[in-house]
PDB file of C-alpha atoms in Angstrom:
ATOM      1  CA  MET A 197      96.102-108.766 -48.068  1.00 84.00           C
ATOM      2  CA  LYS A 198      97.293-107.136 -44.894  1.00 95.00           C
ATOM      3  CA  PRO A 199      99.876-104.294 -44.991  1.00 98.00           C
ATOM      4  CA  ALA A 200     103.538-105.275 -44.382  1.00 98.00           C
ATOM      5  CA  LEU A 201     105.618-105.317 -41.178  1.00 98.00           C
ATOM      6  CA  LEU A 202     109.099-103.521 -41.622  1.00 98.00           C
ATOM      7  CA  LEU A 203     111.231-105.035 -38.903  1.00 98.00           C
ATOM      8  CA  CYS A 204     114.374-103.003 -38.549  1.00 98.00           C
ATOM      9  CA  GLY A 205     117.110-104.689 -36.439  1.00 97.00           C
ATOM     10  CA  TYR A 206     116.402-108.347 -37.116  1.00 96.00           C
ATOM     11  CA  GLY A 207     118.106-110.959 -34.875  1.00 93.00           C
ATOM     12  CA  PRO A 208     117.428-114.371 -33.285  1.00 91.00           C
ATOM     13  CA  GLY A 209     115.692-113.054 -30.185  1.00 94.00           C
ATOM     14  CA  ILE A 210     112.703-110.677 -29.856  1.00 96.00           C
ATOM     15  CA  SER A 211     112.557-109.781 -33.558  1.00 96.00           C
ATOM     16  CA  TYR A 212     112.506-113.382 -34.859  1.00 95.00           C
ATOM     17  CA  SER A 213     109.528-114.039 -32.509  1.00 97.00           C
ATOM     18  CA  VAL A 214     107.789-110.830 -33.602  1.00 98.00           C
ATOM     19  CA  ALA A 215     108.257-111.833 -37.226  1.00 98.00           C
ATOM     20  CA  ARG A 216     106.677-115.269 -36.537  1.00 98.00           C
ATOM     21  CA  ARG A 217     103.876-113.945 -34.450  1.00 98.00           C
ATOM     22  CA  PHE A 218     102.765-111.315 -36.980  1.00 98.00           C
ATOM     23  CA  GLY A 219     103.673-113.518 -39.948  1.00 98.00           C
ATOM     24  CA  ARG A 220     101.173-116.198 -38.621  1.00 97.00           C
ATOM     25  CA  GLU A 221      98.509-113.506 -38.713  1.00 97.00           C
ATOM     26  CA  GLY A 222      99.123-112.950 -42.360  1.00 97.00           C
ATOM     27  CA  TYR A 223     101.362-109.797 -42.272  1.00 98.00           C
ATOM     28  CA  PRO A 224     104.101-109.812 -45.069  1.00 98.00           C
ATOM     29  CA  LEU A 225     107.477-109.383 -43.501  1.00 98.00           C
ATOM     30  CA  HIS A 226     110.446-107.131 -44.570  1.00 98.00           C
ATOM     31  CA  LEU A 227     113.459-108.023 -42.312  1.00 98.00           C
ATOM     32  CA  VAL A 228     116.335-105.620 -42.067  1.00 98.00           C
ATOM     33  CA  ALA A 229     119.738-106.208 -40.638  1.00 97.00           C
ATOM     34  CA  ARG A 230     123.422-105.747 -41.638  1.00 95.00           C
ATOM     35  CA  ARG A 231     124.278-109.327 -42.500  1.00 94.00           C
ATOM     36  CA  GLN A 232     122.744-110.788 -45.605  1.00 95.00           C
ATOM     37  CA  ASP A 233     123.568-114.384 -44.644  1.00 95.00           C
ATOM     38  CA  LYS A 234     121.618-114.086 -41.342  1.00 93.00           C
ATOM     39  CA  LEU A 235     118.688-112.546 -43.169  1.00 96.00           C
ATOM     40  CA  ASP A 236     118.664-115.238 -45.908  1.00 96.00           C
ATOM     41  CA  ALA A 237     118.448-117.949 -43.292  1.00 95.00           C
ATOM     42  CA  ALA A 238     115.723-116.200 -41.388  1.00 96.00           C
ATOM     43  CA  VAL A 239     113.667-115.681 -44.512  1.00 97.00           C
ATOM     44  CA  ALA A 240     113.980-119.219 -45.667  1.00 97.00           C
ATOM     45  CA  GLY A 241     112.754-120.488 -42.207  1.00 96.00           C
ATOM     46  CA  LEU A 242     109.782-118.086 -42.317  1.00 97.00           C
ATOM     47  CA  GLN A 243     108.933-119.053 -45.812  1.00 97.00           C
ATOM     48  CA  GLN A 244     109.004-122.718 -44.861  1.00 97.00           C
ATOM     49  CA  GLU A 245     106.271-121.911 -42.302  1.00 96.00           C
ATOM     50  CA  GLY A 246     104.179-120.493 -45.104  1.00 97.00           C
ATOM     51  CA  MET A 247     104.978-116.747 -44.342  1.00 98.00           C
ATOM     52  CA  VAL A 248     105.674-114.033 -46.898  1.00 97.00           C
ATOM     53  CA  ALA A 249     109.192-112.690 -46.024  1.00 98.00           C
ATOM     54  CA  THR A 250     111.898-110.748 -47.705  1.00 98.00           C
ATOM     55  CA  ALA A 251     115.451-109.704 -46.715  1.00 98.00           C
ATOM     56  CA  HIS A 252     117.088-106.269 -46.821  1.00 98.00           C
ATOM     57  CA  ALA A 253     120.719-105.827 -45.842  1.00 98.00           C
ATOM     58  CA  CYS A 254     121.211-102.264 -44.342  1.00 98.00           C
ATOM     59  CA  ASP A 255     123.333-100.547 -41.872  1.00 97.00           C
ATOM     60  CA  LEU A 256     120.529 -98.753 -39.908  1.00 98.00           C
ATOM     61  CA  GLY A 257     123.018 -96.362 -38.345  1.00 97.00           C
ATOM     62  CA  ASP A 258     123.951 -95.063 -41.805  1.00 98.00           C
ATOM     63  CA  PRO A 259     121.416 -92.361 -42.656  1.00 98.00           C
ATOM     64  CA  HIS A 260     122.006 -92.641 -46.433  1.00 98.00           C
ATOM     65  CA  ALA A 261     121.639 -96.447 -46.306  1.00 98.00           C
ATOM     66  CA  LEU A 262     118.517 -96.155 -44.290  1.00 98.00           C
ATOM     67  CA  GLN A 263     116.865 -93.621 -46.738  1.00 98.00           C
ATOM     68  CA  ASN A 264     117.822 -95.699 -49.743  1.00 98.00           C
ATOM     69  CA  LEU A 265     116.146 -98.670 -48.063  1.00 98.00           C
ATOM     70  CA  LEU A 266     112.925 -96.760 -47.344  1.00 98.00           C
ATOM     71  CA  ALA A 267     112.986 -95.382 -50.848  1.00 98.00           C
ATOM     72  CA  GLY A 268     113.125 -98.891 -52.227  1.00 97.00           C
ATOM     73  CA  LEU A 269     109.982 -99.748 -50.149  1.00 97.00           C
ATOM     74  CA  ALA A 270     108.033 -96.590 -51.101  1.00 95.00           C
ATOM     75  CA  ALA A 271     105.645 -98.501 -53.245  1.00 93.00           C
ATOM     76  CA  GLU A 272     104.989-101.173 -50.553  1.00 93.00           C
ATOM     77  CA  ARG A 273     102.036-101.029 -48.182  1.00 96.00           C
ATOM     78  CA  ILE A 274     104.023-100.643 -44.948  1.00 98.00           C
ATOM     79  CA  GLY A 275     101.544-100.743 -42.083  1.00 98.00           C
ATOM     80  CA  ILE A 276     103.816-101.549 -39.193  1.00 98.00           C
ATOM     81  CA  LEU A 277     107.389-100.384 -38.313  1.00 98.00           C
ATOM     82  CA  HIS A 278     109.146-102.316 -35.520  1.00 98.00           C
ATOM     83  CA  TRP A 279     112.349-100.629 -34.463  1.00 98.00           C
ATOM     84  CA  ASN A 280     114.433-103.307 -32.883  1.00 97.00           C
ATOM     85  CA  ALA A 281     117.901-101.803 -33.722  1.00 96.00           C
ATOM     86  CA  PHE A 282     120.478-102.373 -31.025  1.00 87.00           C
ATOM     87  CA  MET A 283     124.020-101.325 -30.431  1.00 88.00           C
ATOM     88  CA  ASP A 284     125.698-103.376 -27.640  1.00 83.00           C
ATOM     89  CA  VAL A 285     127.771-100.785 -25.885  1.00 82.00           C
ATOM     90  CA  GLU A 286     129.438-100.744 -22.333  1.00 80.00           C
ATOM     91  CA  GLY A 287     131.243 -98.133 -20.520  1.00 83.00           C
ATOM     92  CA  SER A 288     130.836 -95.549 -17.734  1.00 89.00           C
ATOM     93  CA  LEU A 289     129.818 -92.050 -18.654  1.00 92.00           C
ATOM     94  CA  LEU A 290     133.088 -90.904 -17.252  1.00 93.00           C
ATOM     95  CA  THR A 291     135.198 -93.024 -19.451  1.00 91.00           C
ATOM     96  CA  ALA A 292     133.172 -93.850 -22.554  1.00 89.00           C
ATOM     97  CA  SER A 293     133.984 -92.132 -25.922  1.00 90.00           C
ATOM     98  CA  PRO A 294     131.715 -89.331 -26.879  1.00 91.00           C
ATOM     99  CA  ASP A 295     131.629 -90.888 -30.305  1.00 94.00           C
ATOM    100  CA  THR A 296     130.296 -93.986 -28.921  1.00 93.00           C
ATOM    101  CA  LEU A 297     127.454 -92.073 -27.246  1.00 92.00           C
ATOM    102  CA  ALA A 298     126.743 -90.290 -30.513  1.00 95.00           C
ATOM    103  CA  ALA A 299     126.552 -93.636 -32.424  1.00 95.00           C
ATOM    104  CA  SER A 300     124.266 -95.105 -29.863  1.00 95.00           C
ATOM    105  CA  LEU A 301     121.933 -92.107 -29.847  1.00 96.00           C
ATOM    106  CA  ASN A 302     121.950 -91.984 -33.638  1.00 97.00           C
ATOM    107  CA  LEU A 303     120.693 -95.584 -33.917  1.00 97.00           C
ATOM    108  CA  ARG A 304     118.288 -95.470 -31.028  1.00 96.00           C
ATOM    109  CA  VAL A 305     116.865 -92.136 -31.674  1.00 98.00           C
ATOM    110  CA  VAL A 306     117.936 -90.198 -34.678  1.00 98.00           C
ATOM    111  CA  GLN A 307     117.551 -92.877 -37.344  1.00 98.00           C
ATOM    112  CA  TYR A 308     114.478 -94.246 -35.594  1.00 98.00           C
ATOM    113  CA  LEU A 309     112.777 -90.880 -35.877  1.00 98.00           C
ATOM    114  CA  ALA A 310     114.034 -90.489 -39.486  1.00 98.00           C
ATOM    115  CA  ALA A 311     112.339 -93.784 -40.407  1.00 98.00           C
ATOM    116  CA  VAL A 312     109.064 -92.714 -38.729  1.00 98.00           C
ATOM    117  CA  GLN A 313     109.087 -89.535 -40.512  1.00 98.00           C
ATOM    118  CA  THR A 314     109.841 -91.029 -43.847  1.00 98.00           C
ATOM    119  CA  LEU A 315     107.132 -93.771 -43.495  1.00 98.00           C
ATOM    120  CA  LEU A 316     104.567 -91.468 -42.002  1.00 98.00           C
ATOM    121  CA  PRO A 317     102.438 -91.217 -45.175  1.00 97.00           C
ATOM    122  CA  GLN A 318     102.363 -94.999 -45.548  1.00 97.00           C
ATOM    123  CA  LEU A 319     101.630 -95.640 -41.929  1.00 98.00           C
ATOM    124  CA  ALA A 320      98.894 -93.031 -41.876  1.00 98.00           C
ATOM    125  CA  ALA A 321      97.250 -94.504 -44.948  1.00 97.00           C
ATOM    126  CA  GLU A 322      97.088 -97.868 -43.265  1.00 97.00           C
ATOM    127  CA  HIS A 323      96.176 -96.458 -39.784  1.00 97.00           C
ATOM    128  CA  GLY A 324      99.228 -98.455 -38.739  1.00 98.00           C
ATOM    129  CA  ALA A 325     101.537 -98.775 -35.915  1.00 98.00           C
ATOM    130  CA  VAL A 326     105.100 -98.088 -34.727  1.00 98.00           C
ATOM    131  CA  LEU A 327     106.491-100.773 -32.355  1.00 98.00           C
ATOM    132  CA  ALA A 328     109.618-100.125 -30.392  1.00 98.00           C
ATOM    133  CA  THR A 329     111.805-102.417 -28.242  1.00 97.00           C
ATOM    134  CA  SER A 330     113.180-100.748 -25.248  1.00 96.00           C
ATOM    135  CA  GLY A 331     115.179-101.843 -22.175  1.00 93.00           C
ATOM    136  CA  VAL A 332     114.767-101.543 -18.424  1.00 93.00           C
ATOM    137  CA  MET A 333     117.783 -99.169 -18.058  1.00 93.00           C
ATOM    138  CA  ALA A 334     115.438 -96.509 -19.638  1.00 93.00           C
ATOM    139  CA  LEU A 335     113.586 -96.194 -16.245  1.00 93.00           C
ATOM    140  CA  ASP A 336     114.686 -93.844 -13.547  1.00 92.00           C
ATOM    141  CA  ASP A 337     115.070 -96.057 -10.571  1.00 92.00           C
ATOM    142  CA  ALA A 338     117.780 -96.077  -7.925  1.00 94.00           C
ATOM    143  CA  ALA A 339     118.596 -99.828  -8.231  1.00 92.00           C
ATOM    144  CA  ILE A 340     118.545 -99.665 -11.987  1.00 92.00           C
ATOM    145  CA  ASN A 341     120.706 -96.540 -12.107  1.00 93.00           C
ATOM    146  CA  THR A 342     123.283 -98.245  -9.836  1.00 92.00           C
ATOM    147  CA  PHE A 343     123.357-101.348 -12.129  1.00 88.00           C
ATOM    148  CA  ALA A 344     123.645 -98.995 -15.301  1.00 90.00           C
ATOM    149  CA  SER A 345     126.778 -97.285 -13.943  1.00 91.00           C
ATOM    150  CA  ASP A 346     128.888 -99.557 -16.037  1.00 89.00           C
ATOM    151  CA  TYR A 347     126.497 -99.165 -19.057  1.00 90.00           C
ATOM    152  CA  GLY A 348     126.048 -95.474 -19.039  1.00 92.00           C
ATOM    153  CA  ILE A 349     126.128 -95.056 -22.793  1.00 92.00           C
ATOM    154  CA  LEU A 350     123.437 -97.741 -23.290  1.00 92.00           C
ATOM    155  CA  ALA A 351     121.335 -96.301 -20.373  1.00 94.00           C
ATOM    156  CA  VAL A 352     121.340 -92.721 -21.764  1.00 95.00           C
ATOM    157  CA  SER A 353     120.490 -93.738 -25.271  1.00 95.00           C
ATOM    158  CA  VAL A 354     117.684 -96.189 -24.196  1.00 96.00           C
ATOM    159  CA  ALA A 355     116.279 -93.465 -21.896  1.00 96.00           C
ATOM    160  CA  ALA A 356     116.314 -90.998 -24.721  1.00 97.00           C
ATOM    161  CA  GLN A 357     114.378 -93.388 -26.922  1.00 97.00           C
ATOM    162  CA  HIS A 358     111.889 -94.011 -24.158  1.00 97.00           C
ATOM    163  CA  LYS A 359     111.179 -90.259 -23.783  1.00 97.00           C
ATOM    164  CA  ALA A 360     110.921 -90.009 -27.533  1.00 98.00           C
ATOM    165  CA  ASN A 361     108.397 -92.709 -27.600  1.00 98.00           C
ATOM    166  CA  ALA A 362     106.292 -91.099 -24.898  1.00 97.00           C
ATOM    167  CA  VAL A 363     106.112 -87.814 -26.926  1.00 97.00           C
ATOM    168  CA  LEU A 364     105.879 -89.701 -30.296  1.00 98.00           C
ATOM    169  CA  ALA A 365     102.890 -91.634 -29.220  1.00 98.00           C
ATOM    170  CA  GLN A 366     100.914 -88.423 -28.791  1.00 96.00           C
ATOM    171  CA  SER A 367     101.895 -87.053 -32.201  1.00 97.00           C
ATOM    172  CA  LEU A 368     101.315 -90.280 -34.002  1.00 98.00           C
ATOM    173  CA  ALA A 369      97.869 -90.720 -32.459  1.00 97.00           C
ATOM    174  CA  ALA A 370      96.748 -87.443 -34.081  1.00 96.00           C
ATOM    175  CA  GLN A 371      97.652 -89.134 -37.383  1.00 95.00           C
ATOM    176  CA  GLY A 372      95.679 -92.245 -36.597  1.00 97.00           C
ATOM    177  CA  ILE A 373      98.843 -94.217 -35.884  1.00 98.00           C
ATOM    178  CA  TYR A 374      99.534 -96.268 -32.834  1.00 98.00           C
ATOM    179  CA  LEU A 375     102.867 -96.430 -30.956  1.00 98.00           C
ATOM    180  CA  GLY A 376     103.487 -99.420 -28.831  1.00 98.00           C
ATOM    181  CA  GLU A 377     106.770 -99.735 -26.673  1.00 98.00           C
ATOM    182  CA  VAL A 378     107.797-102.856 -24.635  1.00 98.00           C
ATOM    183  CA  VAL A 379     110.360-102.077 -22.017  1.00 97.00           C
ATOM    184  CA  VAL A 380     112.168-105.468 -21.590  1.00 95.00           C
ATOM    185  CA  ALA A 381     113.255-105.978 -17.969  1.00 91.00           C
ATOM    186  CA  GLY A 382     115.743-108.757 -18.212  1.00 85.00           C
ATOM    187  CA  PHE A 383     118.013-110.800 -20.568  1.00 78.00           C
ATOM    188  CA  VAL A 384     116.283-112.491 -23.490  1.00 83.00           C
ATOM    189  CA  GLN A 385     116.891-116.078 -24.747  1.00 77.00           C
ATOM    190  CA  ASN A 386     118.864-116.445 -27.913  1.00 73.00           C
ATOM    191  CA  THR A 387     120.701-113.168 -27.333  1.00 71.00           C
ATOM    192  CA  PRO A 388     124.201-112.353 -26.058  1.00 65.00           C
ATOM    193  CA  GLY A 389     124.714-113.120 -22.431  1.00 64.00           C
ATOM    194  CA  ALA A 390     121.406-114.939 -21.933  1.00 56.00           C
ATOM    195  CA  ASP A 391     123.128-118.285 -21.460  1.00 65.00           C
ATOM    196  CA  GLN A 392     124.410-117.028 -18.184  1.00 64.00           C
ATOM    197  CA  HIS A 393     120.985-116.198 -16.906  1.00 63.00           C
ATOM    198  CA  PRO A 394     118.659-119.252 -16.358  1.00 69.00           C
ATOM    199  CA  GLN A 395     115.718-116.941 -15.801  1.00 76.00           C
ATOM    200  CA  ALA A 396     116.122-115.270 -19.344  1.00 80.00           C
ATOM    201  CA  LEU A 397     112.915-114.226 -20.836  1.00 93.00           C
ATOM    202  CA  ASP A 398     111.135-116.068 -23.618  1.00 93.00           C
ATOM    203  CA  PRO A 399     111.091-113.873 -26.741  1.00 95.00           C
ATOM    204  CA  ASP A 400     107.856-115.525 -27.775  1.00 96.00           C
ATOM    205  CA  ASP A 401     106.138-114.075 -24.710  1.00 96.00           C
ATOM    206  CA  ILE A 402     107.601-110.612 -25.567  1.00 97.00           C
ATOM    207  CA  ALA A 403     106.290-111.021 -29.039  1.00 98.00           C
ATOM    208  CA  GLU A 404     102.845-111.849 -27.648  1.00 98.00           C
ATOM    209  CA  ALA A 405     102.960-108.660 -25.599  1.00 97.00           C
ATOM    210  CA  PHE A 406     103.622-106.654 -28.778  1.00 98.00           C
ATOM    211  CA  TRP A 407     100.775-108.439 -30.553  1.00 98.00           C
ATOM    212  CA  GLN A 408      98.345-107.754 -27.760  1.00 97.00           C
ATOM    213  CA  MET A 409      99.397-104.078 -27.545  1.00 98.00           C
ATOM    214  CA  HIS A 410      99.034-103.772 -31.270  1.00 98.00           C
ATOM    215  CA  THR A 411      95.532-105.293 -31.395  1.00 97.00           C
ATOM    216  CA  THR A 412      94.088-103.515 -28.343  1.00 98.00           C
ATOM    217  CA  ARG A 413      95.893-100.074 -28.601  1.00 97.00           C
ATOM    218  CA  ALA A 414      95.125 -99.509 -24.956  1.00 95.00           C
ATOM    219  CA  THR A 415      98.496 -98.262 -23.708  1.00 95.00           C
ATOM    220  CA  HIS A 416     101.544 -96.985 -25.494  1.00 97.00           C
ATOM    221  CA  SER A 417     104.173 -98.538 -22.995  1.00 97.00           C
ATOM    222  CA  ARG A 418     104.482-101.607 -20.863  1.00 96.00           C
ATOM    223  CA  ILE A 419     107.160-103.257 -18.863  1.00 96.00           C
ATOM    224  CA  PHE A 420     107.720-106.996 -19.486  1.00 96.00           C
ATOM    225  CA  PRO A 421     107.458-108.836 -17.342  1.00 92.00           C
ATOM    226  CA  LEU A 422     105.398-106.607 -15.014  1.00 73.00           C
ATOM    227  CA  ARG A 423     107.482-105.326 -12.101  1.00 64.00           C
TER     228      ARG A 423
END
């Protein structure tokens, strides 16, 4: 049996598609989000498709809750961590609360790295992978920076995670662990705000990008769609 995929930050967009894509390949699925009802519905749907899936309600921004979750999975064969945790924040860097920035950075970087560190023995034993969902505001581009002026908190935290992934990819490779990051350049179907954008990206296509990166291990980061 294949090792499990631990999907942190489950929702109806990218993570649902990633769960189905990897589940079809025989990976058992552990889905993590705050709402138990949302998780139970997702697990039921995945199980109807013949996949092995379990639900774990957890506030990933709470370090104690995260460590309790990971302790409960210590006996599992976790071979893939997908960090898809997202905090929807708006606000200029001149007006947003420092507490909001701290919370966003905590979820995007601090708890992400804490999860990687805790799971390191399991991931190394499986020659596994860390997958991370990122956003286009992580990139240093004049047009993107102008657009991001009203989303400064989000832009800074996504950029910090993007840099962490670049460094982490090298460190994990020495342990035989692959890191793959998809920088999503656009709104995604089935997520907030996507209904106002007719060109919203298909999450199944993004999940396929993750699958191809995981199987080929040729590059640690790609922009989707290619710009």
